XYZ file of C-alpha atoms in Angstrom:
720
model
C 47.385 13.033 -10.534
C 43.850 11.562 -10.270
C 42.683 10.194 -6.938
C 42.780 6.448 -6.424
C 39.471 4.708 -6.960
C 38.405 1.681 -4.948
C 36.331 -1.359 -5.891
C 34.657 -3.980 -3.717
C 33.840 -7.100 -5.710
C 32.370 -10.542 -5.209
C 34.095 -13.815 -6.003
C 31.208 -16.246 -6.241
C 30.219 -18.235 -9.291
C 26.780 -19.741 -9.649
C 25.499 -18.162 -6.466
C 27.540 -19.915 -3.767
C 30.801 -21.218 -5.258
C 33.452 -18.967 -3.648
C 36.514 -18.664 -5.951
C 38.622 -16.306 -3.808
C 41.611 -18.662 -3.387
C 41.628 -19.538 -7.091
C 41.540 -15.894 -8.195
C 44.260 -14.809 -5.787
C 46.549 -17.655 -6.897
C 46.050 -16.681 -10.550
C 46.601 -12.972 -9.912
C 43.245 -11.994 -11.410
C 39.710 -11.086 -10.519
C 36.890 -12.346 -12.710
C 33.159 -11.820 -13.009
C 30.935 -14.610 -14.319
C 27.952 -12.976 -16.105
C 24.400 -14.145 -15.577
C 23.050 -15.524 -18.891
C 19.804 -13.648 -18.187
C 21.664 -10.335 -17.921
C 25.066 -10.741 -19.637
C 25.791 -7.005 -19.706
C 25.357 -6.445 -15.990
C 28.388 -4.672 -14.441
C 30.185 -4.624 -17.805
C 30.550 -0.834 -17.891
C 31.917 -0.716 -14.344
C 34.431 -3.477 -15.059
C 35.620 -1.769 -18.242
C 36.187 1.440 -16.244
C 38.601 -0.189 -13.778
C 42.096 1.256 -14.263
C 45.643 0.262 -13.277
C 46.369 1.571 -9.796
C 42.774 1.278 -8.553
C 42.335 -0.474 -5.213
C 40.324 -3.695 -5.323
C 39.104 -6.029 -2.582
C 37.135 -9.272 -2.593
C 34.122 -9.163 -0.286
C 31.172 -11.319 0.641
C 28.007 -9.843 2.130
C 25.617 -11.655 4.446
C 23.529 -11.072 7.559
C 23.986 -12.035 11.182
C 21.817 -11.830 14.274
C 24.079 -13.265 16.969
C 27.754 -13.206 17.983
C 28.246 -9.599 16.950
C 30.269 -6.923 18.790
C 27.106 -4.915 19.513
C 23.537 -5.485 20.689
C 21.124 -6.299 17.834
C 17.900 -6.116 19.885
C 16.759 -9.135 17.883
C 17.305 -7.500 14.497
C 19.388 -8.888 11.631
C 22.514 -6.862 10.844
C 24.257 -6.647 7.495
C 27.889 -7.772 7.466
C 30.586 -7.605 4.827
C 33.581 -9.934 5.011
C 36.822 -8.668 3.433
C 38.798 -11.648 2.092
C 41.583 -10.169 -0.047
C 43.011 -6.743 -0.928
C 45.043 -5.748 -3.970
C 45.756 -3.249 -6.763
C 44.536 -3.396 -10.361
C 47.523 -4.160 -12.614
C 45.848 -4.270 -16.032
C 42.438 -4.263 -17.672
C 42.395 -6.333 -20.900
C 38.990 -4.876 -21.864
C 36.894 -8.037 -22.118
C 34.424 -6.794 -19.476
C 34.966 -9.862 -17.311
C 38.599 -10.262 -16.208
C 41.008 -7.902 -14.406
C 44.732 -8.522 -13.678
C 45.440 -7.843 -9.995
C 48.443 -7.670 -7.703
C 46.963 -9.210 -4.561
C 48.740 -7.839 -1.466
C 47.041 -9.596 1.411
C 44.397 -12.219 2.192
C 42.499 -12.612 5.450
C 41.631 -15.883 7.145
C 39.316 -15.438 8.910
C 38.000 -12.497 6.876
C 37.807 -9.023 8.431
C 34.182 -8.144 9.192
C 32.676 -4.742 8.467
C 29.162 -3.830 9.635
C 26.092 -1.866 8.442
C 27.295 0.037 5.373
C 27.235 -2.764 2.788
C 25.964 -3.292 -0.748
C 24.246 -6.090 -2.633
C 25.929 -5.646 -5.979
C 28.831 -7.819 -7.037
C 30.742 -4.755 -8.279
C 30.589 -1.730 -5.997
C 32.574 1.477 -6.087
C 32.163 3.448 -2.821
C 32.782 7.114 -3.603
C 34.934 8.656 -0.888
C 34.081 12.189 -1.926
C 30.334 11.683 -1.441
C 29.988 10.501 2.155
C 31.928 9.947 5.360
C 30.597 6.369 5.425
C 32.384 5.559 2.182
C 35.610 7.107 3.458
C 35.388 5.090 6.668
C 34.868 1.901 4.658
C 37.848 2.586 2.382
C 40.056 3.331 5.380
C 38.973 0.043 6.973
C 39.503 -2.101 3.862
C 42.612 -0.570 2.325
C 44.353 1.240 5.198
C 43.789 -1.140 8.139
C 41.743 1.416 10.129
C 39.262 0.267 12.751
C 35.556 0.804 12.155
C 33.825 3.246 14.511
C 30.918 0.862 15.079
C 29.210 3.112 17.621
C 28.987 5.943 15.115
C 27.370 3.719 12.515
C 25.001 2.164 15.053
C 23.705 5.578 16.045
C 23.359 6.975 12.521
C 19.717 7.702 11.511
C 19.346 4.685 9.236
C 20.470 2.174 11.888
C 19.827 3.784 15.274
C 16.224 2.598 15.644
C 17.452 -0.991 15.422
C 21.003 -0.925 16.769
C 21.447 2.410 18.539
C 22.262 2.939 22.197
C 18.571 3.361 23.030
C 16.625 0.098 23.180
C 15.163 -0.395 19.711
C 11.991 -1.902 21.147
C 11.205 1.474 22.721
C 11.573 3.418 19.466
C 8.746 4.519 17.211
C 9.756 1.685 14.891
C 9.819 -1.030 17.530
C 6.982 -2.707 15.638
C 9.378 -3.738 12.860
C 10.920 -6.541 14.935
C 7.505 -8.132 15.510
C 6.595 -7.879 11.822
C 9.898 -9.394 10.674
C 9.678 -12.295 13.113
C 6.051 -12.877 12.158
C 7.067 -13.112 8.488
C 9.940 -15.482 9.220
C 7.708 -17.776 11.287
C 4.945 -17.631 8.706
C 7.395 -18.680 5.990
C 7.832 -21.993 7.815
C 4.223 -22.816 6.850
C 4.952 -22.606 3.120
C 4.889 -26.381 2.901
C 2.224 -26.789 5.616
C -0.539 -24.562 4.275
C -3.285 -27.041 5.066
C -2.361 -26.917 8.737
C -2.236 -23.116 8.654
C -5.633 -22.746 6.942
C -7.239 -25.194 9.358
C -6.104 -23.164 12.367
C -7.220 -19.882 10.790
C -10.663 -21.318 10.000
C -11.007 -22.402 13.620
C -10.068 -18.912 14.744
C -12.522 -17.271 12.346
C -15.390 -19.582 13.274
C -14.724 -19.077 16.968
C -15.795 -15.465 16.664
C -13.707 -14.383 19.666
C -11.281 -12.251 17.657
C -12.691 -9.080 16.038
C -12.613 -8.254 12.336
C -11.846 -11.754 11.026
C -15.235 -12.675 9.599
C -14.111 -11.479 6.153
C -11.622 -14.390 6.025
C -14.241 -16.622 4.481
C -14.595 -17.257 0.793
C -17.740 -16.492 -1.173
C -18.815 -18.993 -3.801
C -20.149 -18.105 -7.282
C -23.701 -18.508 -5.939
C -23.042 -16.093 -3.064
C -22.729 -18.820 -0.447
C -20.185 -18.422 2.344
C -17.677 -21.199 2.844
C -14.466 -21.885 4.725
C -11.148 -20.904 3.217
C -9.392 -23.625 1.284
C -6.114 -21.762 0.865
C -4.582 -18.385 1.687
C -1.451 -16.463 0.793
C 0.942 -15.062 3.435
C 0.367 -11.416 2.475
C -3.393 -11.744 2.929
C -2.832 -13.322 6.335
C -0.569 -10.500 7.505
C -3.136 -8.097 6.087
C -5.595 -9.318 8.726
C -3.951 -6.994 11.280
C -3.126 -4.341 8.721
C -6.631 -3.203 7.802
C -8.661 -0.175 8.819
C -9.629 -0.857 12.456
C -9.026 0.399 15.970
C -5.587 -0.147 17.460
C -6.945 -2.579 20.048
C -8.698 -4.667 17.403
C -5.526 -4.787 15.337
C -3.543 -5.867 18.398
C -6.095 -8.609 19.144
C -5.872 -9.990 15.608
C -2.063 -9.777 15.583
C -1.827 -11.584 18.928
C -4.129 -14.403 17.827
C -2.272 -14.973 14.545
C 1.110 -14.679 16.287
C 0.138 -17.591 18.533
C -0.709 -19.690 15.482
C 2.599 -19.104 13.682
C 4.712 -19.176 16.858
C 5.928 -15.582 17.301
C 7.500 -15.006 20.710
C 7.574 -11.190 20.657
C 4.998 -8.929 22.224
C 2.448 -7.389 19.882
C 3.245 -3.732 19.084
C 1.537 -1.095 21.190
C 1.266 1.220 18.194
C 0.909 0.890 14.437
C 1.632 4.513 13.625
C 2.465 5.160 9.981
C 2.123 1.557 8.805
C 0.191 1.425 5.509
C -3.029 -0.546 5.825
C -5.424 -2.159 3.385
C -8.786 -0.834 2.397
C -11.313 -3.012 4.232
C -13.140 -3.621 0.972
C -9.984 -4.875 -0.799
C -8.082 -6.913 1.779
C -7.199 -9.973 -0.319
C -4.048 -10.273 -2.415
C -5.685 -12.804 -4.715
C -9.057 -13.246 -6.377
C -11.811 -15.532 -5.080
C -11.547 -19.242 -5.797
C -13.831 -19.082 -8.841
C -11.901 -16.210 -10.455
C -8.231 -16.935 -9.759
C -5.800 -19.159 -11.596
C -4.721 -22.355 -9.873
C -1.151 -21.049 -9.520
C -1.994 -17.607 -8.072
C -1.594 -18.448 -4.382
C 1.489 -20.589 -5.067
C 3.030 -17.595 -6.834
C 2.345 -15.358 -3.828
C 4.027 -17.822 -1.483
C 7.032 -18.039 -3.798
C 7.240 -14.252 -3.897
C 7.044 -14.180 -0.098
C 9.946 -16.644 0.089
C 11.991 -14.755 -2.496
C 11.457 -11.405 -0.735
C 12.656 -12.750 2.607
C 15.655 -14.405 0.938
C 16.560 -11.204 -0.890
C 16.307 -9.058 2.235
C 18.215 -11.457 4.458
C 20.934 -12.391 1.971
C 22.168 -8.786 1.498
C 24.192 -10.044 -1.469
C 22.925 -10.372 -5.007
C 25.701 -12.697 -6.133
C 23.446 -15.694 -5.492
C 20.764 -14.429 -7.864
C 18.169 -13.510 -5.242
C 17.544 -10.182 -6.985
C 16.737 -11.798 -10.329
C 14.521 -14.370 -8.641
C 12.617 -11.724 -6.700
C 12.196 -9.440 -9.708
C 10.705 -12.283 -11.733
C 8.341 -13.215 -8.882
C 7.120 -9.636 -8.491
C 6.433 -9.297 -12.205
C 4.470 -12.559 -12.202
C 2.281 -11.600 -9.245
C 1.621 -8.067 -10.502
C -0.041 -9.644 -13.531
C -2.499 -11.522 -11.290
C -5.852 -10.259 -10.112
C -5.939 -8.830 -6.610
C -2.337 -7.701 -6.058
C -1.925 -4.138 -7.450
C -0.080 -1.602 -5.265
C -1.062 -3.626 -2.187
C 1.735 -6.031 -3.081
C 4.405 -3.459 -2.199
C 2.698 -2.814 1.131
C 2.856 -6.533 1.883
C 6.558 -6.645 1.058
C 7.108 -3.680 3.366
C 5.336 -5.487 6.225
C 7.578 -8.542 5.989
C 10.878 -6.654 5.752
C 10.220 -2.950 6.489
C 13.892 -1.940 6.391
C 14.415 -3.447 2.945
C 11.293 -2.720 0.869
C 9.394 0.487 0.196
C 5.585 0.572 0.320
C 4.014 2.209 -2.711
C 0.609 2.959 -1.263
C -0.909 6.207 -2.505
C 0.481 8.356 0.317
C 4.000 6.983 -0.077
C 3.953 7.361 -3.848
C 2.985 10.988 -3.486
C 5.660 11.622 -0.861
C 8.369 9.904 -2.922
C 7.492 11.926 -6.007
C 6.837 15.331 -4.402
C 9.246 15.414 -1.464
C 12.048 13.053 -2.497
C 11.879 13.791 -6.226
C 12.004 10.148 -7.342
C 9.816 9.344 -10.339
C 7.408 6.417 -10.197
C 4.991 4.789 -12.651
C 1.502 6.295 -12.519
C -0.093 2.866 -12.687
C 0.941 -0.446 -11.149
C 0.421 -2.069 -14.556
C 3.530 -0.165 -15.656
C 5.587 -1.562 -12.774
C 7.854 -4.592 -13.136
C 9.876 -6.447 -10.551
C 13.082 -4.975 -11.916
C 11.555 -1.507 -11.848
C 10.410 -1.888 -8.257
C 13.835 -3.032 -7.041
C 15.415 -0.136 -8.920
C 13.179 2.241 -6.938
C 14.291 0.486 -3.745
C 17.967 0.889 -4.638
C 17.505 4.528 -5.651
C 15.905 5.335 -2.312
C 18.578 3.435 -0.367
C 21.236 5.520 -2.113
C 19.257 8.632 -1.226
C 19.119 7.594 2.433
C 22.910 7.445 2.427
C 23.256 11.076 1.361
C 23.964 13.669 4.004
C 21.029 15.901 3.064
C 18.153 13.396 2.999
C 14.927 14.294 4.846
C 14.225 10.650 5.774
C 16.737 7.907 6.405
C 14.840 4.638 6.031
C 11.685 3.116 4.622
C 9.897 3.167 8.021
C 10.717 6.867 8.335
C 9.483 7.419 4.787
C 6.202 5.621 5.459
C 5.636 7.547 8.683
C 6.410 10.868 7.004
C 4.093 10.016 4.103
C 1.285 9.255 6.539
C 1.715 12.327 8.714
C 2.697 14.821 6.022
C 1.634 13.538 2.650
C -1.451 11.478 3.390
C -4.041 14.093 2.525
C -5.775 12.878 -0.611
C -6.036 9.090 -0.775
C -9.239 7.886 -2.383
C -9.256 4.838 -0.137
C -8.030 4.749 3.479
C -4.779 2.927 2.793
C -2.927 4.309 5.808
C -3.962 3.892 9.420
C -2.613 3.572 12.908
C -2.646 5.822 15.904
C -3.789 9.427 15.511
C -1.135 12.106 15.773
C -0.680 13.697 19.154
C -2.302 16.824 17.725
C -4.905 15.936 15.122
C -4.919 17.759 11.823
C -7.997 19.968 11.639
C -10.220 19.581 8.610
C -12.891 21.812 7.094
C -14.706 22.530 3.842
C -11.770 24.646 2.697
C -9.584 21.539 2.762
C -12.005 19.774 0.406
C -11.566 22.592 -2.078
C -7.781 22.556 -1.699
C -7.651 18.814 -2.322
C -9.396 18.961 -5.674
C -13.140 19.464 -5.315
C -14.747 21.147 -8.294
C -18.044 21.798 -6.508
C -18.817 25.410 -5.519
C -18.503 26.373 -1.859
C -22.229 26.871 -1.434
C -22.957 23.323 -2.646
C -20.485 21.808 -0.211
C -21.860 23.935 2.627
C -25.387 22.785 1.833
C -24.335 19.124 1.813
C -22.641 19.462 5.185
C -25.559 21.408 6.673
C -28.042 18.748 5.566
C -25.844 15.973 6.927
C -25.588 17.770 10.262
C -29.349 18.313 10.428
C -30.681 15.039 9.002
C -27.886 12.752 10.288
C -28.087 10.822 7.008
C -26.960 11.848 3.522
C -26.745 10.071 0.157
C -24.557 11.267 -2.720
C -25.868 9.955 -6.026
C -24.635 10.492 -9.526
C -23.138 9.002 -12.694
C -19.876 7.052 -12.535
C -16.769 9.153 -12.057
C -18.364 12.097 -10.269
C -16.291 11.603 -7.111
C -18.947 10.146 -4.793
C -16.544 8.034 -2.747
C -13.894 10.755 -2.745
C -16.332 13.404 -1.518
C -18.160 11.216 1.010
C -15.038 10.642 3.074
C -14.063 14.301 2.972
C -17.508 15.398 4.054
C -17.145 12.984 6.950
C -13.807 14.526 7.911
C -15.261 18.023 7.643
C -18.188 17.014 9.876
C -15.774 15.585 12.449
C -13.470 18.582 12.130
C -10.354 16.426 11.762
C -8.926 13.780 9.456
C -9.562 10.904 11.838
C -9.761 7.494 10.177
C -10.910 5.817 13.408
C -14.128 7.850 13.548
C -14.970 7.175 9.894
C -16.045 3.573 9.231
C -16.150 2.651 5.512
C -18.022 -0.365 4.149
C -19.922 -1.433 1.049
C -23.344 -3.002 0.532
C -23.695 -5.881 -1.919
C -26.559 -8.124 -3.062
C -25.811 -10.929 -0.588
C -25.427 -8.715 2.491
C -27.932 -9.452 5.245
C -29.129 -8.003 8.536
C -26.854 -10.512 10.292
C -23.834 -9.144 8.394
C -24.544 -5.479 9.072
C -26.405 -5.267 12.383
C -26.131 -8.462 14.440
C -26.370 -12.180 13.800
C -25.735 -15.672 15.095
C -22.355 -17.189 14.321
C -20.792 -20.513 15.398
C -18.348 -20.159 18.291
C -15.159 -22.104 19.059
C -17.181 -24.634 21.077
C -19.572 -25.223 18.170
C -22.394 -23.289 19.777
C -24.016 -20.277 18.193
C -23.275 -16.856 19.619
C -24.416 -13.342 18.802
C -21.843 -11.273 16.917
C -22.236 -7.535 16.294
C -21.849 -6.212 12.778
C -20.248 -2.897 11.777
C -23.375 -0.861 12.573
C -23.637 -2.065 16.177
C -19.867 -1.637 16.613
C -20.211 1.968 15.456
C -23.207 2.465 17.767
C -21.183 1.186 20.727
C -18.253 3.466 19.865
C -20.524 6.510 19.501
C -22.254 5.764 22.825
C -18.880 5.340 24.538
C -17.491 8.666 23.285
C -20.435 11.038 23.053
C -18.167 14.048 22.604
C -17.036 12.719 19.203
C -18.890 12.412 15.929
C -18.780 9.015 14.220
C -19.613 8.465 10.555
C -20.561 5.313 8.664
C -19.703 5.676 4.968
C -21.668 3.098 2.984
C -20.626 2.743 -0.638
C -23.170 1.419 -3.155
C -25.921 1.638 -0.542
C -28.561 0.485 -3.021
C -26.673 -2.586 -4.240
C -28.120 -4.527 -1.351
C -31.683 -4.562 -0.067
C -31.566 -1.670 2.432
C -34.858 -2.588 4.106
C -33.707 -6.176 4.656
C -30.195 -5.191 5.744
C -31.326 -2.475 8.164
C -34.429 -4.101 9.659
C -35.684 -2.099 12.647
C -32.653 0.170 12.227
C -34.496 1.744 9.316
C -36.711 3.456 11.888
C -33.924 4.211 14.332
C -31.900 5.937 11.591
C -34.329 8.847 11.443
C -32.720 12.032 12.667
C -35.569 12.840 15.055
C -35.577 9.366 16.608
C -32.009 9.403 17.954
C -32.859 9.093 21.651
C -33.662 6.437 24.300
C -37.378 7.257 24.124
C -37.401 5.759 20.602
C -35.411 2.617 21.501
C -36.495 -0.694 19.955
C -35.734 -4.321 20.576
C -33.467 -5.837 17.910
C -34.275 -8.998 16.028
C -31.539 -10.701 18.073
C -31.165 -9.592 21.704
C -28.704 -10.659 24.366
C -29.966 -11.783 27.730
C -30.777 -8.785 29.915
C -30.033 -6.316 27.118
C -32.059 -3.118 26.963
C -33.778 -1.893 23.790
C -31.404 -0.129 21.411
C -31.360 3.417 20.052
C -28.911 5.189 17.768
C -26.979 8.026 19.410
C -27.242 11.525 17.923
C -23.470 11.643 17.315
C -23.638 8.823 14.728
C -24.026 9.873 11.090
C -24.441 7.931 7.854
C -23.237 8.892 4.367
C -24.178 6.641 1.461
C -23.207 6.661 -2.218
C -25.259 5.504 -5.206
C -24.227 5.004 -8.812
C -27.503 5.811 -10.547
C -26.206 4.504 -13.895
C -26.055 0.898 -12.693
C -28.644 -1.066 -14.659
C -28.761 -3.826 -12.039
C -30.079 -1.569 -9.275
C -33.724 -1.470 -8.320
C -35.450 1.732 -7.254
C -34.556 2.735 -3.720
C -37.276 2.001 -1.191
C -39.313 5.126 -0.485
C -38.909 4.531 3.248
C -35.147 4.853 2.811
C -35.553 8.031 0.787
C -37.553 9.637 3.586
C -34.666 9.118 6.010
C -31.830 10.521 3.923
C -31.067 13.846 2.330
C -30.131 13.275 -1.329
C -27.656 15.254 -3.435
C -27.065 14.747 -7.134
C -23.443 14.977 -8.254
C -22.887 15.895 -11.889
C -19.759 15.858 -14.050
C -17.770 19.027 -13.325
C -15.729 19.941 -16.377
C -15.642 23.535 -15.176
C -12.909 26.146 -14.826
C -11.956 24.789 -11.403
C -11.325 21.386 -12.997
C -9.325 22.958 -15.816
C -7.213 24.982 -13.371
C -6.563 21.855 -11.291
C -5.164 20.021 -14.318
C -2.795 22.892 -15.003
C -1.674 23.675 -11.441
C -1.439 20.133 -10.089
C -0.624 17.939 -13.077
C 1.066 20.432 -15.398
C -1.444 19.981 -18.232
C -1.340 22.763 -20.808
C -4.613 24.814 -20.665
C -5.162 24.326 -24.396
C -4.948 20.559 -24.008
C -7.247 20.686 -20.980
C -9.762 22.683 -23.026
C -9.623 20.041 -25.757
C -10.311 17.301 -23.203
C -13.173 19.284 -21.688
C -14.772 19.930 -25.067
C -14.609 16.284 -26.093
C -15.969 15.014 -22.778
C -18.840 17.518 -22.832
C -19.740 16.510 -26.392
C -19.756 12.846 -25.347
C -21.945 13.580 -22.343
C -24.407 15.513 -24.485
C -24.763 12.488 -26.766
C -25.335 10.252 -23.740
C -27.845 12.663 -22.175
C -29.829 12.915 -25.433
C -29.969 9.142 -25.870
C -33.468 7.941 -24.914
C -32.092 4.602 -23.712
C -29.591 6.283 -21.412
C -30.043 9.864 -20.226
C -28.117 12.310 -18.015
C -27.610 9.752 -15.254
C -25.228 7.831 -17.548
C -22.860 10.701 -18.286
C -19.119 10.135 -17.755
C -17.771 11.947 -14.703
C -14.715 14.153 -14.386
C -12.820 11.670 -12.195
C -11.948 9.615 -15.257
C -9.787 12.451 -16.574
C -8.564 13.977 -13.327
C -5.030 12.972 -12.265
C -4.528 12.210 -8.604
C -2.700 14.714 -6.460
C 1.045 14.635 -7.099
C 0.787 12.913 -10.482
C 2.593 15.035 -13.074
C 1.408 14.305 -16.590
C 4.420 14.469 -18.907
C 2.448 13.734 -22.097
C -1.188 14.855 -21.557
C -2.350 13.758 -24.993
C -1.060 10.229 -24.521
C -2.466 10.159 -20.987
C -5.913 11.094 -22.288
C -5.702 8.594 -25.122
C -4.704 5.818 -22.706
C -7.604 6.762 -20.416
C -10.064 6.616 -23.292
C -8.832 3.242 -24.516
C -8.563 1.510 -21.126
C -11.381 3.128 -19.112
C -13.889 5.215 -21.052
C -14.243 3.040 -24.166
C -15.058 -0.119 -22.098
C -17.684 1.920 -20.214
C -19.249 3.044 -23.479
C -19.320 -0.557 -24.712
C -21.293 -1.434 -21.603
C -23.683 1.485 -22.135
C -24.343 0.651 -25.779
C -24.029 -3.116 -25.437
C -26.793 -3.507 -28.023
C -25.253 -0.883 -30.345
C -21.496 -1.591 -30.499
C -21.124 0.701 -33.503
C -22.309 3.675 -31.445
C -19.846 2.885 -28.667
C -16.997 2.596 -31.170
C -17.987 5.839 -32.906
C -18.054 7.854 -29.693
C -14.683 6.468 -28.568
C -13.232 7.397 -31.958
C -14.639 10.906 -31.603
C -12.714 11.294 -28.352
C -9.489 10.235 -30.058
C -9.981 11.866 -33.471
C -7.667 14.554 -34.893
C -5.510 14.681 -31.774
């Protein structure tokens, strides 16, 4: 005789119209399909059989008046309203005949182990949690609340130890911040005004970037901002103390009563050069910021409702899909959703994606353009089911993010993850660069590092796609001897950058008076002076996009490796009262990158060239690259050889072109999968790369000869 199966079902129509009494009186249970998804739950309903147990439930969340301490967190609750046995299934996929045995008024409340779906079959054979739930609902057993509270998924919020003392105590602050911020959805003008006052005051570090740049390069006050960008202000690459200062200042504005977290360990952070979730005012659509606020609202509603019977899942999925199509969101969007409800949404930053794919075995899209709202929520549900298994290596999204940072965060192109260093820092050397996918010979890497150590300043120059940014950060880590994001300060030069932006300049204070504010160089100088036993590295991308002589000023002299001492100190253009002349400490290093194929760049000032060691990076379609494709991405060697041959032929054409030359060749990064990305169909992957990345580059190269660009792109794709 087969074992009895059990079903927990909703009884709401249209989101909030509870039909429990009506269904019980009629001796049926019915599901009202969503017109947008009429087949949802149909297969499950058709599989219900006579003799199955069935119960009507409603899921929601509560924070107060619970039989346990919540430590300020919201707990999921499931109310059991009626219990019965399936009598007949007519097979229409909507209605079930039921013998209802008992109704409960008030409903019996069950805690923690709940589900969003309107039709849920807990499988007793798969977990003790499911068995405990079935015993509670259908056999009048009491719930062992203490056991659930202290299970891995819930213990950091509801366990016997105070949740605020746990490694995930920060989650309560983040959730309250999001809830308070949501109250400003209809008061954005008030919010922006207060933020502009804070930014102009200059008393809080790292907020100067919260100004908008006009089409002419002018700096102006923000006119509008989305909630994710605002929360990103204390989730960027910075020291812990600076992040705490920003979080405290913004918490006062939105009205958060909790203390700012002491630690941000394992929380994914934004790249400092890409900290906005929307494009600038001259490049975004008028609805972009409105859409981000609506997504913010929908995400909070979805997380707090716990029940999808009111359509919050469909609403959220649609909002995610809309925003992913906008400029500026990308994978950062999932990080923002994780910040606002870290127990409900998974971050898909590069480290987490790698960890999910390699360690947890859950497949993900290789590109955010392939992600939809429905697809993202499916990933969330898949991982939540995995957390409920008895053999999972992590039990929640915060645990996953922390594990991804500490174990899987080895290869990110941009510093997406930050926080406190581990108690024992991970050592880093040139051998790690090779292991992580460098195709440069050992002796070349050794020479680069030796010259950086001796000269203090190094520039990596080369065609696009030769891994300049990737290698610059890893050389910095190798110089330091550890992967320490705090000691590596990334930034980017641009045509409108000035001495005041980079070194020091006058800025209006809160009282309307001008005050001197240090830029990233002087902040790095202060840090290096304060901790002379550590090496600090400035990584400047696109160093020749600005005017280095204008940006550096007298620092151009102080940068020289043999002038790193107090005897060479100089007065800055802007000095504070009583301040001594400034010199750069010998433990401060600078690595710059240059894309020598950029037509808009002028020749680098000879004075700058005298102060830096230069290394040319060339495309590396060598055996090391070919082996990497096979070992890491699973690309067949024959296919890899085809790709190599085609790319080398293209680069020969470019090198022989009198209007271009070797500096315009296409680098190997374009056709090198990131670590952890398994390529299921290498030919299609290469074709997609050609169409979406290489062909547009060739059109830019041969802008005056479109036929040549088209011909070379076709050569890459021909006879495949």
